[in-house]
PDB file of N, CA and C in Angstrom:
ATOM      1  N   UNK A   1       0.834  -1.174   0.000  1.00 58.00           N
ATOM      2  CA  UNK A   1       0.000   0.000   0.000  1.00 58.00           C
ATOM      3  C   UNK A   1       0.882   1.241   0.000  1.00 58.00           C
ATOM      4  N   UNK A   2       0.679   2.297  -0.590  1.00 72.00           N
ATOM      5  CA  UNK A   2       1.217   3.632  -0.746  1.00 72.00           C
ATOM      6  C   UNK A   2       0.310   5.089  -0.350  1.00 72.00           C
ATOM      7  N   UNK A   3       0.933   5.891   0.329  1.00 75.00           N
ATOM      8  CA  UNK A   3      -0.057   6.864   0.527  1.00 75.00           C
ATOM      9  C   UNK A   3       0.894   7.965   0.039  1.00 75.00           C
ATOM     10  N   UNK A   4      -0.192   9.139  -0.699  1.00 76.00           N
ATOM     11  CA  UNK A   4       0.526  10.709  -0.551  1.00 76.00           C
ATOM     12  C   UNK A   4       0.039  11.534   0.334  1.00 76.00           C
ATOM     13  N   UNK A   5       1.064  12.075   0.944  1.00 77.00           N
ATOM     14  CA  UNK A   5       1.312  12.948   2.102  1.00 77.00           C
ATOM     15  C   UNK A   5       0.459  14.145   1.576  1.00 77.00           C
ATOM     16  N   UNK A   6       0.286  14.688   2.644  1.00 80.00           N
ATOM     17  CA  UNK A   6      -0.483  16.310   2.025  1.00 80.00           C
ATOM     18  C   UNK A   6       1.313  17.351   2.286  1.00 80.00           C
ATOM     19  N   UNK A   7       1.027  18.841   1.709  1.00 78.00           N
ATOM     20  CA  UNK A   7       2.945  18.926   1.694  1.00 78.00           C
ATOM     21  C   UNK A   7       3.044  19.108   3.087  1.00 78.00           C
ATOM     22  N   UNK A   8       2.409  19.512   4.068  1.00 78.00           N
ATOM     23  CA  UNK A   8       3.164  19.993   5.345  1.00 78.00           C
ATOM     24  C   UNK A   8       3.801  18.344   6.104  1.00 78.00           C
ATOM     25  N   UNK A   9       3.058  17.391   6.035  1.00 77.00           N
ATOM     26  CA  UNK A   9       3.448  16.368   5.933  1.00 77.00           C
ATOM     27  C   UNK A   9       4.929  15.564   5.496  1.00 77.00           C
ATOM     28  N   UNK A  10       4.829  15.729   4.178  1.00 72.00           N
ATOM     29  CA  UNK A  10       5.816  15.469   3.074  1.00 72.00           C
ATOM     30  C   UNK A  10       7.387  16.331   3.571  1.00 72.00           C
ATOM     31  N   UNK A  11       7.171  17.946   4.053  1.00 71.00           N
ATOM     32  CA  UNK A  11       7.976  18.935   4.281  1.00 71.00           C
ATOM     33  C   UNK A  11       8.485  18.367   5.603  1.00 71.00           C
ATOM     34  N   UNK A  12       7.667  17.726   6.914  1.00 72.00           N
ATOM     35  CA  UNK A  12       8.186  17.089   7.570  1.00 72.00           C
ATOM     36  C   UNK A  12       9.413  16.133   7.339  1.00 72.00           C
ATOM     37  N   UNK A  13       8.122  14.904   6.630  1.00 70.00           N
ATOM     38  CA  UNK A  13       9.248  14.203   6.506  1.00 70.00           C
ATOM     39  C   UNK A  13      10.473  14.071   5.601  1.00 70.00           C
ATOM     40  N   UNK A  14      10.420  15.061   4.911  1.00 69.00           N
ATOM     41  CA  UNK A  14      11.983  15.370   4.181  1.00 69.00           C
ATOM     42  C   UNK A  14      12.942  15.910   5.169  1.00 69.00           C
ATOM     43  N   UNK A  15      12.273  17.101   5.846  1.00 67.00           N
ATOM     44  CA  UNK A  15      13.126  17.652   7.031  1.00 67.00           C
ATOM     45  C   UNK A  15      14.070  16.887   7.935  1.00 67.00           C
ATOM     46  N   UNK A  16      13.188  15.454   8.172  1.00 66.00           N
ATOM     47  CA  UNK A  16      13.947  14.829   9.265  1.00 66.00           C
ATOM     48  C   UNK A  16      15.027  13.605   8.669  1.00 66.00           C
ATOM     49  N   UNK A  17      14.445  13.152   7.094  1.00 63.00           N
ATOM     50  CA  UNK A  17      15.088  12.271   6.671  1.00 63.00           C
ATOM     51  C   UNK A  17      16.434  12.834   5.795  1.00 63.00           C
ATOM     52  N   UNK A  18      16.534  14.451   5.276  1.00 57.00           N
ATOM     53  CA  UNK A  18      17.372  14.819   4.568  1.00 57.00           C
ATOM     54  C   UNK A  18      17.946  16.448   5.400  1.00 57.00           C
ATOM     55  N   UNK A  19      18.837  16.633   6.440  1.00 53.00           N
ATOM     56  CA  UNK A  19      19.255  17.910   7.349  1.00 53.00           C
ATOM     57  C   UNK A  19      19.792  18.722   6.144  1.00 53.00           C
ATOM     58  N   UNK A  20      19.859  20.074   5.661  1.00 51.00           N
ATOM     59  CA  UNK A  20      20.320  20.460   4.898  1.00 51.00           C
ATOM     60  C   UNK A  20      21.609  21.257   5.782  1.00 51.00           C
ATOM     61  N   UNK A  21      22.668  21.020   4.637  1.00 49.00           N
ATOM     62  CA  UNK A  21      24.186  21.196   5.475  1.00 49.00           C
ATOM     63  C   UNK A  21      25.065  21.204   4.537  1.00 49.00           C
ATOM     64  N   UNK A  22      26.302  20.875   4.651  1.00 48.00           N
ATOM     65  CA  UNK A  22      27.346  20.358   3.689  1.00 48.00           C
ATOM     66  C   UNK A  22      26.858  19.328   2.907  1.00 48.00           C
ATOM     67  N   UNK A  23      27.050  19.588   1.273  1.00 47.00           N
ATOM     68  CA  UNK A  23      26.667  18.395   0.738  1.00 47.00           C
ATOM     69  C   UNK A  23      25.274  18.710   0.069  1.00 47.00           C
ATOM     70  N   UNK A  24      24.203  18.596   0.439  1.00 49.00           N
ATOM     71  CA  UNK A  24      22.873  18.850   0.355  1.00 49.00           C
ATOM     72  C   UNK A  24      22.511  20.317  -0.105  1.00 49.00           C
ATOM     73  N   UNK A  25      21.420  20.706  -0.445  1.00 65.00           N
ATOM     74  CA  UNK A  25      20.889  21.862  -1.738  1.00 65.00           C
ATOM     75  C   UNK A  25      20.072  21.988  -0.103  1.00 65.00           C
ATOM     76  N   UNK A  26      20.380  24.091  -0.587  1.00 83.00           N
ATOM     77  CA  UNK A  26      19.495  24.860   0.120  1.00 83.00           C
ATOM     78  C   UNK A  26      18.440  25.503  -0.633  1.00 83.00           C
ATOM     79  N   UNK A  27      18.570  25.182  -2.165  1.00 90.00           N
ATOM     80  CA  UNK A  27      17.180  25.096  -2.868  1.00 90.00           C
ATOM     81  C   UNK A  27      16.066  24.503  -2.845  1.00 90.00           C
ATOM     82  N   UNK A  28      15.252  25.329  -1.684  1.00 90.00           N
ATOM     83  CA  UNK A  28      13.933  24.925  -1.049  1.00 90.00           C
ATOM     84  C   UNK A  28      13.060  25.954  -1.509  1.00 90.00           C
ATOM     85  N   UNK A  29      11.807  25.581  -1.785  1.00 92.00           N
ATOM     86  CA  UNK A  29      11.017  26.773  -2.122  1.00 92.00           C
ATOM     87  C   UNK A  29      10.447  27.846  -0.629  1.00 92.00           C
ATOM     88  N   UNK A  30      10.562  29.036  -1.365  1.00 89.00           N
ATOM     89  CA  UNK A  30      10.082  30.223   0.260  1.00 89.00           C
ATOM     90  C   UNK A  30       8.856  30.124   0.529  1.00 89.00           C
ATOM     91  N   UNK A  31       7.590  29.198  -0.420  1.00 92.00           N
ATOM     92  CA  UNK A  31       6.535  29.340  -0.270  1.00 92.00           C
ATOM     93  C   UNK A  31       5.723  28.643  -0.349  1.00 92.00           C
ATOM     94  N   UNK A  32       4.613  28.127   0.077  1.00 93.00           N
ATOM     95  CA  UNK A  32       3.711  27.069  -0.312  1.00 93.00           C
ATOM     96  C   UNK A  32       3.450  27.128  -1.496  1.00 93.00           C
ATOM     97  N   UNK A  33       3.359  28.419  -2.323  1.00 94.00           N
ATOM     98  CA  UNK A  33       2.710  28.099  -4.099  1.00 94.00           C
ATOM     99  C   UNK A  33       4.235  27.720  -4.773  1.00 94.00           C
ATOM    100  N   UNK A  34       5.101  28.063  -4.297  1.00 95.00           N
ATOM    101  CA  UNK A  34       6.912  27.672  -5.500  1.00 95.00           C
ATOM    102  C   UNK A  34       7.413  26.617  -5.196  1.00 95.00           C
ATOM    103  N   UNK A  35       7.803  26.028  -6.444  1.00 95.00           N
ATOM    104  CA  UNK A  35       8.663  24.546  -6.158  1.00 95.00           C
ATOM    105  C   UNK A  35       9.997  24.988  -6.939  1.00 95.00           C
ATOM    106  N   UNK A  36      11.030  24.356  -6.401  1.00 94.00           N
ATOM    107  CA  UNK A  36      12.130  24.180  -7.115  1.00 94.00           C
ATOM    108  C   UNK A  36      12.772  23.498  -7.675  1.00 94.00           C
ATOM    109  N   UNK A  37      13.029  23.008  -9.114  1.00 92.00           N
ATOM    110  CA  UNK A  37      13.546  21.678  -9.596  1.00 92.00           C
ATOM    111  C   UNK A  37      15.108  22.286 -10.166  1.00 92.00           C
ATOM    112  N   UNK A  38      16.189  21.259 -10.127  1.00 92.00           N
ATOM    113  CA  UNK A  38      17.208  21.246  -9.786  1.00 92.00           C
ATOM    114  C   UNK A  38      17.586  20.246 -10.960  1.00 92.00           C
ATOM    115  N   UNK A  39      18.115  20.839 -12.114  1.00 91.00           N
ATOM    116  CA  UNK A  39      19.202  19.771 -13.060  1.00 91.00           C
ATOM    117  C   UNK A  39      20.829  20.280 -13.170  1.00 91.00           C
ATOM    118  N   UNK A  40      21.173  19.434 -14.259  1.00 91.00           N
ATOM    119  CA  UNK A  40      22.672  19.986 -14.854  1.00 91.00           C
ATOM    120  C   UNK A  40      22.125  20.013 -16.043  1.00 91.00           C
ATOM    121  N   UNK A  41      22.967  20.919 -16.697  1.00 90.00           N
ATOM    122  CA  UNK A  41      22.855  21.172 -17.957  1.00 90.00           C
ATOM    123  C   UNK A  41      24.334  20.741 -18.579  1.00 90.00           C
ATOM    124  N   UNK A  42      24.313  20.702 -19.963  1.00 90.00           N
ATOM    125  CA  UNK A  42      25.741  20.030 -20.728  1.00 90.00           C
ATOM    126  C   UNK A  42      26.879  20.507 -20.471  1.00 90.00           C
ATOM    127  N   UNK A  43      27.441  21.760 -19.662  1.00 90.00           N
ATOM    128  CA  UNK A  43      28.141  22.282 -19.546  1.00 90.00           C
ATOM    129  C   UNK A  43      28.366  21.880 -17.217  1.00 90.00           C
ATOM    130  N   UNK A  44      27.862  20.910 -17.501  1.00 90.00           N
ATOM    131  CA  UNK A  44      27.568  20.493 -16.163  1.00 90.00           C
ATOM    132  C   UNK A  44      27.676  21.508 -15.151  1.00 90.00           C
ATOM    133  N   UNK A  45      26.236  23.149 -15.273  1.00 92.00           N
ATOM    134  CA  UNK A  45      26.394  24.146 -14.363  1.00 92.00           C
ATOM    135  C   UNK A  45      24.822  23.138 -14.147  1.00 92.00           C
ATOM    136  N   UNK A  46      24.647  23.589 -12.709  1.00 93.00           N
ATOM    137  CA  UNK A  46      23.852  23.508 -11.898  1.00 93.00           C
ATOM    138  C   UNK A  46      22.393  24.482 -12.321  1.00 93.00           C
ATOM    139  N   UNK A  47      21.034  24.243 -12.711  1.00 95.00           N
ATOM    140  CA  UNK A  47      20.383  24.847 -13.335  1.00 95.00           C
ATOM    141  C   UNK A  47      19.031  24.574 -12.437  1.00 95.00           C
ATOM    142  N   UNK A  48      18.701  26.304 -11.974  1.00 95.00           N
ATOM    143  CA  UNK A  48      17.290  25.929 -11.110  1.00 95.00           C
ATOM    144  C   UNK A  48      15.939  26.262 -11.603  1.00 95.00           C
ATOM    145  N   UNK A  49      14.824  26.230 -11.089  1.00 96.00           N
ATOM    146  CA  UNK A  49      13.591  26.714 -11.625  1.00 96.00           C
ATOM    147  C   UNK A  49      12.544  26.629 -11.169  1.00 96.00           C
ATOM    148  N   UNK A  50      12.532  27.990 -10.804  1.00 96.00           N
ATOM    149  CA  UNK A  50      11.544  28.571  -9.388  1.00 96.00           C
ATOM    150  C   UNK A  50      10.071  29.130 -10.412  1.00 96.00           C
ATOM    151  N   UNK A  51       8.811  27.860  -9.784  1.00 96.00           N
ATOM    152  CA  UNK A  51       7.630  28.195 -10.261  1.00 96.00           C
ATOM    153  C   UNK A  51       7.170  28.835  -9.037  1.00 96.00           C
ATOM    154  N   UNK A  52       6.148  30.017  -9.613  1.00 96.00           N
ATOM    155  CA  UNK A  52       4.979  30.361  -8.398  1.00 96.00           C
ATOM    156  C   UNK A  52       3.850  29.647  -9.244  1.00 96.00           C
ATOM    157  N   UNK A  53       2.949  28.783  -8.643  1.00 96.00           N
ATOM    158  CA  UNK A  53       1.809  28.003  -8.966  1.00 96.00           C
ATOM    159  C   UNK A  53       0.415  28.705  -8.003  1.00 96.00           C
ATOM    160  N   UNK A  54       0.899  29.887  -8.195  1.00 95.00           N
ATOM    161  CA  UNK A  54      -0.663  31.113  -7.644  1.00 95.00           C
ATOM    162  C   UNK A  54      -1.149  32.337  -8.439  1.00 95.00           C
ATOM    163  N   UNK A  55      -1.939  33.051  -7.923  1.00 97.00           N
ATOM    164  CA  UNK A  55      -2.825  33.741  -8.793  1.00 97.00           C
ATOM    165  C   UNK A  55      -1.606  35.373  -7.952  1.00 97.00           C
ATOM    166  N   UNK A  56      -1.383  34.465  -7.006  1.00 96.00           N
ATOM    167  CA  UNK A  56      -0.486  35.726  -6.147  1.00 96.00           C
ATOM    168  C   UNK A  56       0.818  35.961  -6.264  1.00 96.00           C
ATOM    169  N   UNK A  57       1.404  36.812  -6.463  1.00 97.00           N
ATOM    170  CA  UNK A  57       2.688  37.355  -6.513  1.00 97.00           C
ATOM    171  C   UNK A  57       3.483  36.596  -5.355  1.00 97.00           C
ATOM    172  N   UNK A  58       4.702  36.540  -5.537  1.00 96.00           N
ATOM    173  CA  UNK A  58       5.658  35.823  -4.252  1.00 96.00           C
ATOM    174  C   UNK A  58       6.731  35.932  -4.918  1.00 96.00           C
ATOM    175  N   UNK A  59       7.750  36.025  -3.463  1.00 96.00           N
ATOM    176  CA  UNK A  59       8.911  36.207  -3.953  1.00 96.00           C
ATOM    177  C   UNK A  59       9.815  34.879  -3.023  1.00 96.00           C
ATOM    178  N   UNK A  60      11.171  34.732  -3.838  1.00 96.00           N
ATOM    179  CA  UNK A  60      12.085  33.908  -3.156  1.00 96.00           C
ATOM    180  C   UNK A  60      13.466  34.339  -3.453  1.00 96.00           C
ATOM    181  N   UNK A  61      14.454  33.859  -1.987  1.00 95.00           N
ATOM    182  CA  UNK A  61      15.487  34.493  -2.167  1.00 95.00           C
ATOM    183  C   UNK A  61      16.572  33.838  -2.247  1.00 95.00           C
ATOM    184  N   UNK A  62      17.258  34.233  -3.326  1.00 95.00           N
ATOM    185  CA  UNK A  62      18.636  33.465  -3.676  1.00 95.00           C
ATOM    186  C   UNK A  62      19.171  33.156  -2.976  1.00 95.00           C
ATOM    187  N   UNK A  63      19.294  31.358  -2.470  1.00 94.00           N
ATOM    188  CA  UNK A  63      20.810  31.114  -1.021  1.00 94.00           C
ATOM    189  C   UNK A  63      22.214  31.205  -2.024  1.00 94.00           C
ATOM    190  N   UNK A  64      22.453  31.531  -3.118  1.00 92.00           N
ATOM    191  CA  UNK A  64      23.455  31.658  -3.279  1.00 92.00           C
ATOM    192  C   UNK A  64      23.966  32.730  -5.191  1.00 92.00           C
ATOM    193  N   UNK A  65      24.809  32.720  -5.429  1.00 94.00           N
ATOM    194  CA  UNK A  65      25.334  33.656  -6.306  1.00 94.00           C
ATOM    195  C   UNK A  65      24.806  33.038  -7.852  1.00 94.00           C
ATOM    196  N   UNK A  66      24.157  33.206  -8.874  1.00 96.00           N
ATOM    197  CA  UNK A  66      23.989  32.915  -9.602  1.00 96.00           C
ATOM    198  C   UNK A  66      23.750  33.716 -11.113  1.00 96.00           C
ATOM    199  N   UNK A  67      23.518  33.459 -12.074  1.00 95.00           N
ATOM    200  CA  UNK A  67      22.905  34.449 -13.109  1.00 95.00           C
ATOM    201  C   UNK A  67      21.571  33.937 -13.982  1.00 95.00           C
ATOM    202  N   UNK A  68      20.885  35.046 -14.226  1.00 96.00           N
ATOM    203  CA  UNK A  68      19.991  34.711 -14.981  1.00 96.00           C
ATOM    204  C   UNK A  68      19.836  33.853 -16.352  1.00 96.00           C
ATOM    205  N   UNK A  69      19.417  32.973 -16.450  1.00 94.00           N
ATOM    206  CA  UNK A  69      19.308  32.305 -17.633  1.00 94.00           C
ATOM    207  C   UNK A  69      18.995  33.130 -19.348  1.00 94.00           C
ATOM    208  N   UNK A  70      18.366  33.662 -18.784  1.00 93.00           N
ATOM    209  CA  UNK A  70      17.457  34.584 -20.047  1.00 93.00           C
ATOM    210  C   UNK A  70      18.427  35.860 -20.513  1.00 93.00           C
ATOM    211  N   UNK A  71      18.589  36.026 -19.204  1.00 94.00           N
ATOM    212  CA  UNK A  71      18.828  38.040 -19.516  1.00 94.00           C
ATOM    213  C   UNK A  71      20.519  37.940 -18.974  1.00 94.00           C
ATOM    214  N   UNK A  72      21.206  37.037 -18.037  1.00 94.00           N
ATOM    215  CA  UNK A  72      22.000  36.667 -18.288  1.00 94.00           C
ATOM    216  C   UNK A  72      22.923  37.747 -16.685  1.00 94.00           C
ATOM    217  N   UNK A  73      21.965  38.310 -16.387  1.00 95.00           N
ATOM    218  CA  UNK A  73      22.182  39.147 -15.276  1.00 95.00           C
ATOM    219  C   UNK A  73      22.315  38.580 -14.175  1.00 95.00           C
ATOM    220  N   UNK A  74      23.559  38.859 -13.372  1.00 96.00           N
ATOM    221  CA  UNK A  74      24.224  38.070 -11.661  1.00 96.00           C
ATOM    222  C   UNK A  74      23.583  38.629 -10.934  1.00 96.00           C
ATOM    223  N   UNK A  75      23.327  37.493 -10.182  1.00 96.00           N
ATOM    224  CA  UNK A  75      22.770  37.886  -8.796  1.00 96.00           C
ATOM    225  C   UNK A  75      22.860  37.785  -7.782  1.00 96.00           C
ATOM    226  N   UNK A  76      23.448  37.950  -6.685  1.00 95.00           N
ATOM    227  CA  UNK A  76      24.190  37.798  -5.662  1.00 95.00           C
ATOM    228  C   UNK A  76      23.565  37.249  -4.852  1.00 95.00           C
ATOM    229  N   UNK A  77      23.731  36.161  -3.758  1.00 94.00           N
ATOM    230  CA  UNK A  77      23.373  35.333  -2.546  1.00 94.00           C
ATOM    231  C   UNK A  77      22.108  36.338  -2.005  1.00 94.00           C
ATOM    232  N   UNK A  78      21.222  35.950  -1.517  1.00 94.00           N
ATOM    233  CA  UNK A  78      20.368  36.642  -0.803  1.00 94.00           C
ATOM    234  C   UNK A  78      19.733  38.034  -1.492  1.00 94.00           C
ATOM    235  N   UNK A  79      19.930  37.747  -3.370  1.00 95.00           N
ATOM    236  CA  UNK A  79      19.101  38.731  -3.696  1.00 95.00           C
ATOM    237  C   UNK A  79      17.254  38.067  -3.857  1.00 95.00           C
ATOM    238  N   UNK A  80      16.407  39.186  -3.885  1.00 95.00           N
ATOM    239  CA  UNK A  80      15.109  38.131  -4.053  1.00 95.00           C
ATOM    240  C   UNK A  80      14.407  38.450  -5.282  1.00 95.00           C
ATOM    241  N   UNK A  81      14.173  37.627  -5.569  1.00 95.00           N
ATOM    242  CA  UNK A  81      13.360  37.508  -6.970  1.00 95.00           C
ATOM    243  C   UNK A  81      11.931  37.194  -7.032  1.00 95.00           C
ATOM    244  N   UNK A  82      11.302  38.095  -7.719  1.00 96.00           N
ATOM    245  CA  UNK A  82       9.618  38.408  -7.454  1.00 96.00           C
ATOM    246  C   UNK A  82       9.236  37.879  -8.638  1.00 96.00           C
ATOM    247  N   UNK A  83       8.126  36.845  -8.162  1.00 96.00           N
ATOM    248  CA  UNK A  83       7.708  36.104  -9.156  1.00 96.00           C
ATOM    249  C   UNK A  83       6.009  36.715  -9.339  1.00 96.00           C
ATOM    250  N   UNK A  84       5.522  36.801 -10.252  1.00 97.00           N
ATOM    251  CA  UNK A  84       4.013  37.047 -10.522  1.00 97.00           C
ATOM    252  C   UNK A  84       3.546  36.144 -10.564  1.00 97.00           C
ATOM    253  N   UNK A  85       2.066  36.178 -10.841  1.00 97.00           N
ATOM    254  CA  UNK A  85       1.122  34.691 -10.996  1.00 97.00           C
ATOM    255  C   UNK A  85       1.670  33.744 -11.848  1.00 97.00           C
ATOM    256  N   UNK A  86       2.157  32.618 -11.562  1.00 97.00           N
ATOM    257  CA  UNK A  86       2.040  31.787 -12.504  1.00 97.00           C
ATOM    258  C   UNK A  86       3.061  31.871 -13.409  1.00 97.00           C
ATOM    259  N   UNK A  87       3.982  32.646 -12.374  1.00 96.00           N
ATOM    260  CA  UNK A  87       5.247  32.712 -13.206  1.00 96.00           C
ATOM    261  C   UNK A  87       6.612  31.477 -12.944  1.00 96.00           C
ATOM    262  N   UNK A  88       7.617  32.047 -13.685  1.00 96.00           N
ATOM    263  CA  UNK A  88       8.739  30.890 -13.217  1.00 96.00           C
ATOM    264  C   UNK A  88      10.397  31.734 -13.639  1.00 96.00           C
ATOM    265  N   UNK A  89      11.228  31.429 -13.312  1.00 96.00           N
ATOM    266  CA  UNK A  89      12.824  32.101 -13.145  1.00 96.00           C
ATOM    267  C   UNK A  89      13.661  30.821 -13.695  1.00 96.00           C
ATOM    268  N   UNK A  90      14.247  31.163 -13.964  1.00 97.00           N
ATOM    269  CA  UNK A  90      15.515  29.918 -14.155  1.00 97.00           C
ATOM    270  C   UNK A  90      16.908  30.660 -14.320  1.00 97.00           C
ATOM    271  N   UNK A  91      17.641  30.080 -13.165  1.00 97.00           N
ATOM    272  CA  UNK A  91      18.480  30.535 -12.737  1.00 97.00           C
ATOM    273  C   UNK A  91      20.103  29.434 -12.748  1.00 97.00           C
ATOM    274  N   UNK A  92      21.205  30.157 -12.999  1.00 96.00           N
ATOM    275  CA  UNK A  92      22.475  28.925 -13.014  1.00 96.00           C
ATOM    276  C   UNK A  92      23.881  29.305 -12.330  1.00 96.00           C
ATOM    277  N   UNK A  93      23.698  28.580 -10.968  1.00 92.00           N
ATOM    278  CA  UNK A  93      24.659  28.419  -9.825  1.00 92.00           C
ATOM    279  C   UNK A  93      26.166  28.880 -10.703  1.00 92.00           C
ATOM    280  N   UNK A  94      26.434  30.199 -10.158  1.00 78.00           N
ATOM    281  CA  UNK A  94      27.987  30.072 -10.382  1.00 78.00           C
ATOM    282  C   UNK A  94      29.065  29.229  -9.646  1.00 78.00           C
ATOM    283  N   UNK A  95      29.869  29.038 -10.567  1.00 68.00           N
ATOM    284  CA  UNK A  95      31.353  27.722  -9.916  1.00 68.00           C
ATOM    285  C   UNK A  95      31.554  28.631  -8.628  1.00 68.00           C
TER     286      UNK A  95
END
C-alpha cells in the first residue's frame, strides 16, 4: 500500500530524513505556491527553476550567487526575486 502525504506532511518528513548542510541543496522553495527543480545542464552548471503556482505574486530568495538564464544578469546570494502569478525564473549556480 502507498499513501501521498499532504505537503506539510511530506515537508516534515523530508526535514527529518534529509538535514540540509554540507553536501545537500538549500534550494527549497520560500513558499507554499513555488517549487524548485534542480538539473545539470551540458556544460555540467547547476540549473534551477523557481515556479509560483498562484494567482499571487511571491517572492524567493537566492541562497546563493547565480545568473539569470534569459537576460544573463548576476545575482548575488540573498538577492530576491519576485515572481508574478504563474510565473517561473531559471536561474544557473555560479562555480
Amino acid at each position: 500500500m502507498g499513501t501521498v502525504p499532504d505537503l506539510a506532511t511530506s515537508a516534515a518528513l523530508m526535514g527529518w530524513a534529509v538535514e540540509v548542510g554540507e553536501g545537500t541543496s538549500a534550494w527549497t522553495p520560500g513558499t507554499e505556491s513555488q517549487t524548485v527543480s534542480t538539473s545539470t545542464n551540458g556544460a555540467s552548471e547547476r540549473v534551477h527553476v523557481i515556479h509560483n503556482w498562484s494567482w499571487e505574486p511571491s517572492v524567493f530568495t537566492v541562497p546563493g550567487a547565480v545568473r539569470a538564464a534569459v537576460s544573463g544578469e548576476e545575482l548575488a546570494e540573498g538577492t530576491e526575486l519576485k515572481l508574478g502569478a504563474w510565473d517561473a525564473r531559471v536561474v544557473i549556480e555560479k562555480a
